[in-house]
mmCIF file with all atom_site columns, C-alpha atoms in Angstrom:
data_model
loop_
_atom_site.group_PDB
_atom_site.id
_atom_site.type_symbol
_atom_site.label_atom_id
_atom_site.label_alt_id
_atom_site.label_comp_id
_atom_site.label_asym_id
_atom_site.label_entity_id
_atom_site.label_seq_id
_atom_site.pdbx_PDB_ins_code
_atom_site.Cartn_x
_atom_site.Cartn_y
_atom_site.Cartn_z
_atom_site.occupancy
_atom_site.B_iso_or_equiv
_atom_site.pdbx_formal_charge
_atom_site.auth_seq_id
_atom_site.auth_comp_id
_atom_site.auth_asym_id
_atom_site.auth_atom_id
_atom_site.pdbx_PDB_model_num
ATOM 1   C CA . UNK A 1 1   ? 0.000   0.000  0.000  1.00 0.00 ? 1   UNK A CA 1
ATOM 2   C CA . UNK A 1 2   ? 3.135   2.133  -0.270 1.00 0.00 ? 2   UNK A CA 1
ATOM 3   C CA . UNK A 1 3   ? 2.637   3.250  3.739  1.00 0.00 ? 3   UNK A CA 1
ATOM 4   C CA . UNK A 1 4   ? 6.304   3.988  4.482  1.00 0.00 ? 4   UNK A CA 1
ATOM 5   C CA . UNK A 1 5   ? 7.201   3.253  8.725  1.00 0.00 ? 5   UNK A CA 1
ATOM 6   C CA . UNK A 1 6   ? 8.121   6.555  10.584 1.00 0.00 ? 6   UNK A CA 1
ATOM 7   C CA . UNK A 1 7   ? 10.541  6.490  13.647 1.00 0.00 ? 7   UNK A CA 1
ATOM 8   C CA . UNK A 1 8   ? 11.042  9.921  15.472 1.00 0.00 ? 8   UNK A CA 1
ATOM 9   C CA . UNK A 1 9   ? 14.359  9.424  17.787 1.00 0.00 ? 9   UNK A CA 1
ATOM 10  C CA . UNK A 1 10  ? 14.865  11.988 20.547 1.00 0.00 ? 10  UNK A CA 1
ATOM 11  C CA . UNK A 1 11  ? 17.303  12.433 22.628 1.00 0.00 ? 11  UNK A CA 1
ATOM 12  C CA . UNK A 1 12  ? 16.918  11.109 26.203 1.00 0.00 ? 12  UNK A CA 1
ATOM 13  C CA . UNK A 1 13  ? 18.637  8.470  28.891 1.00 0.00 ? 13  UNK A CA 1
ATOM 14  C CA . UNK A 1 14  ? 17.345  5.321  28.754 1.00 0.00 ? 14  UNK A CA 1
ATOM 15  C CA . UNK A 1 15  ? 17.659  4.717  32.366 1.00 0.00 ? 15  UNK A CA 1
ATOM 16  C CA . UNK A 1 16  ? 16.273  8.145  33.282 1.00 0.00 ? 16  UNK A CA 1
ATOM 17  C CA . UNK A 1 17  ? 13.163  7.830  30.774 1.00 0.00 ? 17  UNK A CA 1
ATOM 18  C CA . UNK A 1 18  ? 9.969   7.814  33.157 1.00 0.00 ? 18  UNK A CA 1
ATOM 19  C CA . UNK A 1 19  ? 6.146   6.559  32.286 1.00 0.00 ? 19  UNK A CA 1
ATOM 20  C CA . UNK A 1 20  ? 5.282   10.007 32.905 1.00 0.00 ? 20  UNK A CA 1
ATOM 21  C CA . UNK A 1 21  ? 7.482   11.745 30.522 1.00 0.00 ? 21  UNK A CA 1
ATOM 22  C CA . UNK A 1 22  ? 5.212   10.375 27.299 1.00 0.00 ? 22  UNK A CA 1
ATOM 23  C CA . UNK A 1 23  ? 1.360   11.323 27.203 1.00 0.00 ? 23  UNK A CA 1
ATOM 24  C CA . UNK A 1 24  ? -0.812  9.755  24.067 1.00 0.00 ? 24  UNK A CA 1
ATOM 25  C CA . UNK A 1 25  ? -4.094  11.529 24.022 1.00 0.00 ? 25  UNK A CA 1
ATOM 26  C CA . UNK A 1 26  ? -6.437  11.580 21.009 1.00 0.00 ? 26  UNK A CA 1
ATOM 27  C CA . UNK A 1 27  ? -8.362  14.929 20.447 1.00 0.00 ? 27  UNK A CA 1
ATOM 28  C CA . UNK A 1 28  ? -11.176 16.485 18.795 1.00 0.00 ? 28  UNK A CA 1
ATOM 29  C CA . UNK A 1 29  ? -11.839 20.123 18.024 1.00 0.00 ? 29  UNK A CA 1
ATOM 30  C CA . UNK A 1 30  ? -14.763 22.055 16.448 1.00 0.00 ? 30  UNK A CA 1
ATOM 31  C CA . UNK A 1 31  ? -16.605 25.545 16.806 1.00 0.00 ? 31  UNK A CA 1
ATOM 32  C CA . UNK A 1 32  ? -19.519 23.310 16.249 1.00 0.00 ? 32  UNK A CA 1
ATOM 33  C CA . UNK A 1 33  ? -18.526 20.319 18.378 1.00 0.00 ? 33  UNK A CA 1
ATOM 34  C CA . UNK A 1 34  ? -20.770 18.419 20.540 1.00 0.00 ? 34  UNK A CA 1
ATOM 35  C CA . UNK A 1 35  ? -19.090 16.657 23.016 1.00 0.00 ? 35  UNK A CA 1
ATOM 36  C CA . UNK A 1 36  ? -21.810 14.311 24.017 1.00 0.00 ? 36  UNK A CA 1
ATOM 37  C CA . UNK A 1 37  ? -22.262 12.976 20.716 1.00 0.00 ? 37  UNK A CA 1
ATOM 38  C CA . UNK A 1 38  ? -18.544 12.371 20.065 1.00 0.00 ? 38  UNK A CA 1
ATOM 39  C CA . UNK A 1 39  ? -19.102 10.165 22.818 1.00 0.00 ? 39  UNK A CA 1
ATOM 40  C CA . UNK A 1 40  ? -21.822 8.435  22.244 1.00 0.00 ? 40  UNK A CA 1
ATOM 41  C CA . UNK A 1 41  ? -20.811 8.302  18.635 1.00 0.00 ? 41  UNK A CA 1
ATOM 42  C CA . UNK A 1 42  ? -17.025 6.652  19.712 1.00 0.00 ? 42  UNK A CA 1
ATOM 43  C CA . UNK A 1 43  ? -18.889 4.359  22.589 1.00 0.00 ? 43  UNK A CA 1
ATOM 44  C CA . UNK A 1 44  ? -16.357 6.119  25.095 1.00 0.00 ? 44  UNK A CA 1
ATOM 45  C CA . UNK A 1 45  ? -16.523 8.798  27.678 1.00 0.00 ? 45  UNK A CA 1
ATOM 46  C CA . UNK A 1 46  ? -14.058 11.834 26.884 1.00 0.00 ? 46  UNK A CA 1
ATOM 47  C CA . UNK A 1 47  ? -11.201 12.477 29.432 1.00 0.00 ? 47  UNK A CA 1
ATOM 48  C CA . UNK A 1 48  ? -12.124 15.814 29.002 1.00 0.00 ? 48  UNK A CA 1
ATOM 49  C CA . UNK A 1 49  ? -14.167 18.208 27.425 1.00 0.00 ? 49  UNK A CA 1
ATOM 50  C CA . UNK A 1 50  ? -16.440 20.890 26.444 1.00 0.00 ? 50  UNK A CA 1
ATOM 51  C CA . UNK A 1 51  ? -17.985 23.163 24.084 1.00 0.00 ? 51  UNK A CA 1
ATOM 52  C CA . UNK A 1 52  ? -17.404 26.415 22.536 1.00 0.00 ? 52  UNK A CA 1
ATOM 53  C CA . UNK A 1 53  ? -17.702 29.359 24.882 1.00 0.00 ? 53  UNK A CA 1
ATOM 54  C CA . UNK A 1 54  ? -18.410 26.887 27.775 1.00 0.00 ? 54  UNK A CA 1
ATOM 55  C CA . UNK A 1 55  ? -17.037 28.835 30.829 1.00 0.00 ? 55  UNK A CA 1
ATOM 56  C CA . UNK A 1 56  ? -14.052 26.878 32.840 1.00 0.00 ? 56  UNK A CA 1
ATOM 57  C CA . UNK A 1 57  ? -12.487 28.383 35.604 1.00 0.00 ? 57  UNK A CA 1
ATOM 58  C CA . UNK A 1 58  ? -9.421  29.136 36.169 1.00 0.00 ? 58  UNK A CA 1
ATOM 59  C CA . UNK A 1 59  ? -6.836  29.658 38.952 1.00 0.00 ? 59  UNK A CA 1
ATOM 60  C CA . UNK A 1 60  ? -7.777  33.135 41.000 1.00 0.00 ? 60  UNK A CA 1
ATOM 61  C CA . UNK A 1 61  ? -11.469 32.240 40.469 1.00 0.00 ? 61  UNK A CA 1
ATOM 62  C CA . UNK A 1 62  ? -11.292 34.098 37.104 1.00 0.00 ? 62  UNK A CA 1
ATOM 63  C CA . UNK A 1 63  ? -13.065 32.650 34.483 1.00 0.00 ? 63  UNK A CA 1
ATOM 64  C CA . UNK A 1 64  ? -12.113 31.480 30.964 1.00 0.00 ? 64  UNK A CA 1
ATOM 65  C CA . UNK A 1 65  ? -14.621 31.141 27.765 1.00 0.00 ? 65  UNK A CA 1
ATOM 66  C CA . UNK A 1 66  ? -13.562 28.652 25.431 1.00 0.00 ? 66  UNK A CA 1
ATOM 67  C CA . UNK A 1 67  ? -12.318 29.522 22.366 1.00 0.00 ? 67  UNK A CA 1
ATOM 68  C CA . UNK A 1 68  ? -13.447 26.364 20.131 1.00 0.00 ? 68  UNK A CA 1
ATOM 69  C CA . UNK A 1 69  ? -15.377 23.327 21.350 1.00 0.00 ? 69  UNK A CA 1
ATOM 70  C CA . UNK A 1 70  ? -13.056 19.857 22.360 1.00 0.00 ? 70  UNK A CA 1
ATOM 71  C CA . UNK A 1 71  ? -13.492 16.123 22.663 1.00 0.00 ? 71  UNK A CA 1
ATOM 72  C CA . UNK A 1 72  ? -10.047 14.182 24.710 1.00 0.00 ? 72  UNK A CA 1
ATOM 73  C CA . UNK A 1 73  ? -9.523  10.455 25.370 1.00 0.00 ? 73  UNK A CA 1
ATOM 74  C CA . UNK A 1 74  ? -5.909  10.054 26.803 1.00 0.00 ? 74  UNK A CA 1
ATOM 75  C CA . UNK A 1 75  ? -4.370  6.632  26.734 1.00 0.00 ? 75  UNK A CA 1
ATOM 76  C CA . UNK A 1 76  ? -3.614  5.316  30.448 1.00 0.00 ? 76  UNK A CA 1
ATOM 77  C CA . UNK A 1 77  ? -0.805  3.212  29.858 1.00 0.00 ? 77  UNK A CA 1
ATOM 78  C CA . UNK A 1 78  ? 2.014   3.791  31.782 1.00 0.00 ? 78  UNK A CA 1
ATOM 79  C CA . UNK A 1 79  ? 4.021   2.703  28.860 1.00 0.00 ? 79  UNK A CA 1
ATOM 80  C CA . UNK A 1 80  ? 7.264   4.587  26.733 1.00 0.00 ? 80  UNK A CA 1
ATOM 81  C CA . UNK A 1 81  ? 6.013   2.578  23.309 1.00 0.00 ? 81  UNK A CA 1
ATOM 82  C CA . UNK A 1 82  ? 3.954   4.575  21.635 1.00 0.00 ? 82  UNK A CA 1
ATOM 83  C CA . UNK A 1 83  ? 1.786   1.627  19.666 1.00 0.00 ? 83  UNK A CA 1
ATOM 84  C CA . UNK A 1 84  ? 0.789   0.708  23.073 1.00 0.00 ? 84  UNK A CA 1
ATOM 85  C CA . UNK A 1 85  ? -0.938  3.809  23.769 1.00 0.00 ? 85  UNK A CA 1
ATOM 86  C CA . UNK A 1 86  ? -2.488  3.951  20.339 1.00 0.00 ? 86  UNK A CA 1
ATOM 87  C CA . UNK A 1 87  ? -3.870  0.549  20.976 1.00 0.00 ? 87  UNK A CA 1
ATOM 88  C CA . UNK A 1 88  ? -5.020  1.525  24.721 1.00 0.00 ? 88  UNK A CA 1
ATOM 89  C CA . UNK A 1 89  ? -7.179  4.672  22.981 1.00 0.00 ? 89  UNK A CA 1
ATOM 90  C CA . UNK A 1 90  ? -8.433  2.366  19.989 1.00 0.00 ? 90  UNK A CA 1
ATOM 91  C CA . UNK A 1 91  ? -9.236  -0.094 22.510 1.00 0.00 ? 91  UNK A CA 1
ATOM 92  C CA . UNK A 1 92  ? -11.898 2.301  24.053 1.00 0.00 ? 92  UNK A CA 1
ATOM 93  C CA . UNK A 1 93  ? -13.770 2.847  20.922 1.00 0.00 ? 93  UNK A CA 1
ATOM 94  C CA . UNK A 1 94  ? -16.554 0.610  19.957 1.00 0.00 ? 94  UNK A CA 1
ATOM 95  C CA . UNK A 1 95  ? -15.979 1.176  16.359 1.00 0.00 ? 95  UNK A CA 1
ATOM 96  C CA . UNK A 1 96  ? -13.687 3.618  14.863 1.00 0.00 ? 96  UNK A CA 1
ATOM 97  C CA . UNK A 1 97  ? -15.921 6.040  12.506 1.00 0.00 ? 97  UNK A CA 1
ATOM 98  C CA . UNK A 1 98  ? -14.080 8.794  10.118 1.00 0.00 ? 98  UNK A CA 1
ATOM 99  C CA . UNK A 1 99  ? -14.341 11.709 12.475 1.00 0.00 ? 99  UNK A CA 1
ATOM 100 C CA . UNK A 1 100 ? -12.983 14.386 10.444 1.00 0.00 ? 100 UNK A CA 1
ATOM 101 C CA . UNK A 1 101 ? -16.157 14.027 8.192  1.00 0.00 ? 101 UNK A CA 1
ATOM 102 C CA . UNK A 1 102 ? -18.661 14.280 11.067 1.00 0.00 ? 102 UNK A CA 1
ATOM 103 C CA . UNK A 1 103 ? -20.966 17.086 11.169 1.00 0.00 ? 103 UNK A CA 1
ATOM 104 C CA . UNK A 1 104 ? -19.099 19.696 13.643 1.00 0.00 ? 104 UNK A CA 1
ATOM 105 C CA . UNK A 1 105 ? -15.685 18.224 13.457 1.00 0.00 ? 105 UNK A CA 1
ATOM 106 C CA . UNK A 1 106 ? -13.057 20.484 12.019 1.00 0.00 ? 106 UNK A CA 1
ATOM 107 C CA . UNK A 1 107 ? -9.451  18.726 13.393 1.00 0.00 ? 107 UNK A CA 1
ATOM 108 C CA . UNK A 1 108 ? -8.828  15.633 14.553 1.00 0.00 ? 108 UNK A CA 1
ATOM 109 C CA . UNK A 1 109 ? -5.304  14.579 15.623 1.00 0.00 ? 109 UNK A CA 1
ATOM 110 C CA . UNK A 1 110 ? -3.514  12.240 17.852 1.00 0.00 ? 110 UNK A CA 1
ATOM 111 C CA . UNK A 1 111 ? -1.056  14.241 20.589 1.00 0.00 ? 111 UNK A CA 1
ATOM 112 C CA . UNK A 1 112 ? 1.778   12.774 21.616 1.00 0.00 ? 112 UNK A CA 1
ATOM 113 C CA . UNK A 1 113 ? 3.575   14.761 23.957 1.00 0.00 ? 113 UNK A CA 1
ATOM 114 C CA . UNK A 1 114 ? 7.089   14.105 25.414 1.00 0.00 ? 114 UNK A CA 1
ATOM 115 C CA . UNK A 1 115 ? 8.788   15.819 28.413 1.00 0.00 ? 115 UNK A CA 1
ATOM 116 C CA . UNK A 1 116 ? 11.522  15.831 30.470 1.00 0.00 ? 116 UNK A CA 1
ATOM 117 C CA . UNK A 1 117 ? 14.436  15.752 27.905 1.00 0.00 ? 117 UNK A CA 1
ATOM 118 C CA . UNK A 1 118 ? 17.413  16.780 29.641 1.00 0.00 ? 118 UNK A CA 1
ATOM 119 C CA . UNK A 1 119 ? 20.763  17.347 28.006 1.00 0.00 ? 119 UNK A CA 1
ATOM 120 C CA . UNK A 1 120 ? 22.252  16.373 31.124 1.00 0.00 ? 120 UNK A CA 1
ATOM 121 C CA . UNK A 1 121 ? 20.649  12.845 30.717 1.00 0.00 ? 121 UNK A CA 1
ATOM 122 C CA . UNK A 1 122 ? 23.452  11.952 28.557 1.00 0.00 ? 122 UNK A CA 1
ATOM 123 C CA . UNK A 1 123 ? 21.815  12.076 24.843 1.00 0.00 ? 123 UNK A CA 1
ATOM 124 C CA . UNK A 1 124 ? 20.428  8.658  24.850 1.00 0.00 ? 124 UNK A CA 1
ATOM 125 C CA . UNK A 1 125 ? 17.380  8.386  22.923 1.00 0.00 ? 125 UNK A CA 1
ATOM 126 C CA . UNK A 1 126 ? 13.668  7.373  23.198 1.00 0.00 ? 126 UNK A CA 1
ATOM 127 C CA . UNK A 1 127 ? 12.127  6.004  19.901 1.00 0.00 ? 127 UNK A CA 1
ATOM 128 C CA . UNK A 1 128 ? 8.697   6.809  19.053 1.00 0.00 ? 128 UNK A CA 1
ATOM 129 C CA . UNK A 1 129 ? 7.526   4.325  16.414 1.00 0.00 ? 129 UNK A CA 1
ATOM 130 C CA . UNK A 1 130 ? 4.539   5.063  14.242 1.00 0.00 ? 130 UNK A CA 1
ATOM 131 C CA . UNK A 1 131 ? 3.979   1.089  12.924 1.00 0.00 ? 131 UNK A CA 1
ATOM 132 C CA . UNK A 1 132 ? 1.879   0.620  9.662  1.00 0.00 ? 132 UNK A CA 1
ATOM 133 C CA . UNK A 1 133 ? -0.777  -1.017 11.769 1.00 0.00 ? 133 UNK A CA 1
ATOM 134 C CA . UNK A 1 134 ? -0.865  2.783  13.596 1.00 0.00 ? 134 UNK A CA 1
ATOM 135 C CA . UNK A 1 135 ? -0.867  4.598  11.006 1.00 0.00 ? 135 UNK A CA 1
ATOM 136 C CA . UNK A 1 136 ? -3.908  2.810  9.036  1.00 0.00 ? 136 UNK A CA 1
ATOM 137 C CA . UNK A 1 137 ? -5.850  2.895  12.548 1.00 0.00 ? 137 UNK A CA 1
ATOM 138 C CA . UNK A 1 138 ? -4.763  6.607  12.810 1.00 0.00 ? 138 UNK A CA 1
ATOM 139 C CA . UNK A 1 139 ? -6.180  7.176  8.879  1.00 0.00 ? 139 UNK A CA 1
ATOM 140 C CA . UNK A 1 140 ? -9.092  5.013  9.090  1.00 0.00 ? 140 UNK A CA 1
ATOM 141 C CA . UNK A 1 141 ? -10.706 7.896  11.589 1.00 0.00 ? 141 UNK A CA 1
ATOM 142 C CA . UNK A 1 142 ? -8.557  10.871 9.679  1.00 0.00 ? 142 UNK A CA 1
ATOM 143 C CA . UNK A 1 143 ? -6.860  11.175 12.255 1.00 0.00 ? 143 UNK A CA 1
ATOM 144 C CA . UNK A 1 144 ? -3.127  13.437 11.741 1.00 0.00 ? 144 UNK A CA 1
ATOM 145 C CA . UNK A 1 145 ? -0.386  13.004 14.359 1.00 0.00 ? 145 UNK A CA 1
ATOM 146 C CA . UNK A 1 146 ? 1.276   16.476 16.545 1.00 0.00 ? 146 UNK A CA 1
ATOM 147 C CA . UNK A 1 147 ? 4.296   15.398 18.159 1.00 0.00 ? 147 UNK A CA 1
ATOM 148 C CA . UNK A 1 148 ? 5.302   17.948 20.757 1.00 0.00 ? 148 UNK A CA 1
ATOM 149 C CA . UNK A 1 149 ? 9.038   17.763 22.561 1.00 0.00 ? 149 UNK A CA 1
ATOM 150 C CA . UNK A 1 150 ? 9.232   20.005 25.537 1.00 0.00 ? 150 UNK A CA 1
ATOM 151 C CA . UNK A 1 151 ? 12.865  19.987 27.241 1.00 0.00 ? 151 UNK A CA 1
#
């Protein structure tokens, strides 16, 4: 199917690498966006989420309207392979549907976020594999990928 296999490598100990410093989250954003059906759409409750100019507080008791409306499911594995988060999220969805065509959907991406990359660490690496299997799961709900790398 001509699907070439992506590996990001980042720099980070091996022995230092903790659970904590990779979060997998799958999100959903839309002016338009109705949480509850995302939900009941996907079989799965959100992690978070709300709709556009929902009010959410904020530290200070301020408040904060939101900008755009948002859908989460963050994988719970305490894993540092990224396939096993993927599977973890797909594995709380009763049957993947194309999200980016539903009605009120205008991005849908998975987030994987990585943290805690010190230069100090010795410039080891932690590979984040994107397998074929991943990607077709990832495609089948048009789905893109954001990796974010915060040192």
């Amino acid at each position: 199917m001509g699907i070439q296999l992506e590996t990001l490598r980042m720099n980070m100990a091996d022995d230092n690498a903790s659970i904590d410093s990779l979060m997998v989250g799958l999100y959903i954003y839309g002016d338009d966006l109705l949480p509850e059906e995302i939900s009941s759409s996907l079989g799965a409750l959100a992690t978070r989420s709300h709709r556009k100019g929902e009010l959410k507080e904020l530290k200070g008791g301020k408040f904060n309207s939101m900008k755009t409306g948002m859908w989460e499911l963050r994988s719970t594995r305490k894993s540092l392979v990224l396939s096993e988060h993927i599977a973890d999220i797909f594995s709380n969805l009763k049957f993947p549907v194309q999200l980016s065509s539903m009605e009120g959907v205008d991005e849908v991406h998975l987030d994987v976020y990585v943290s805690g990359l010190l230069r100090a660490d010795g410039y080891r690496h932690l590979d984040l594999e994107l397998t074929a299997d991943d990607m077709l799961l990832l495609g089948g709900i048009g789905a893109a990928v954001r990796f974010s790398v915060v040192d």
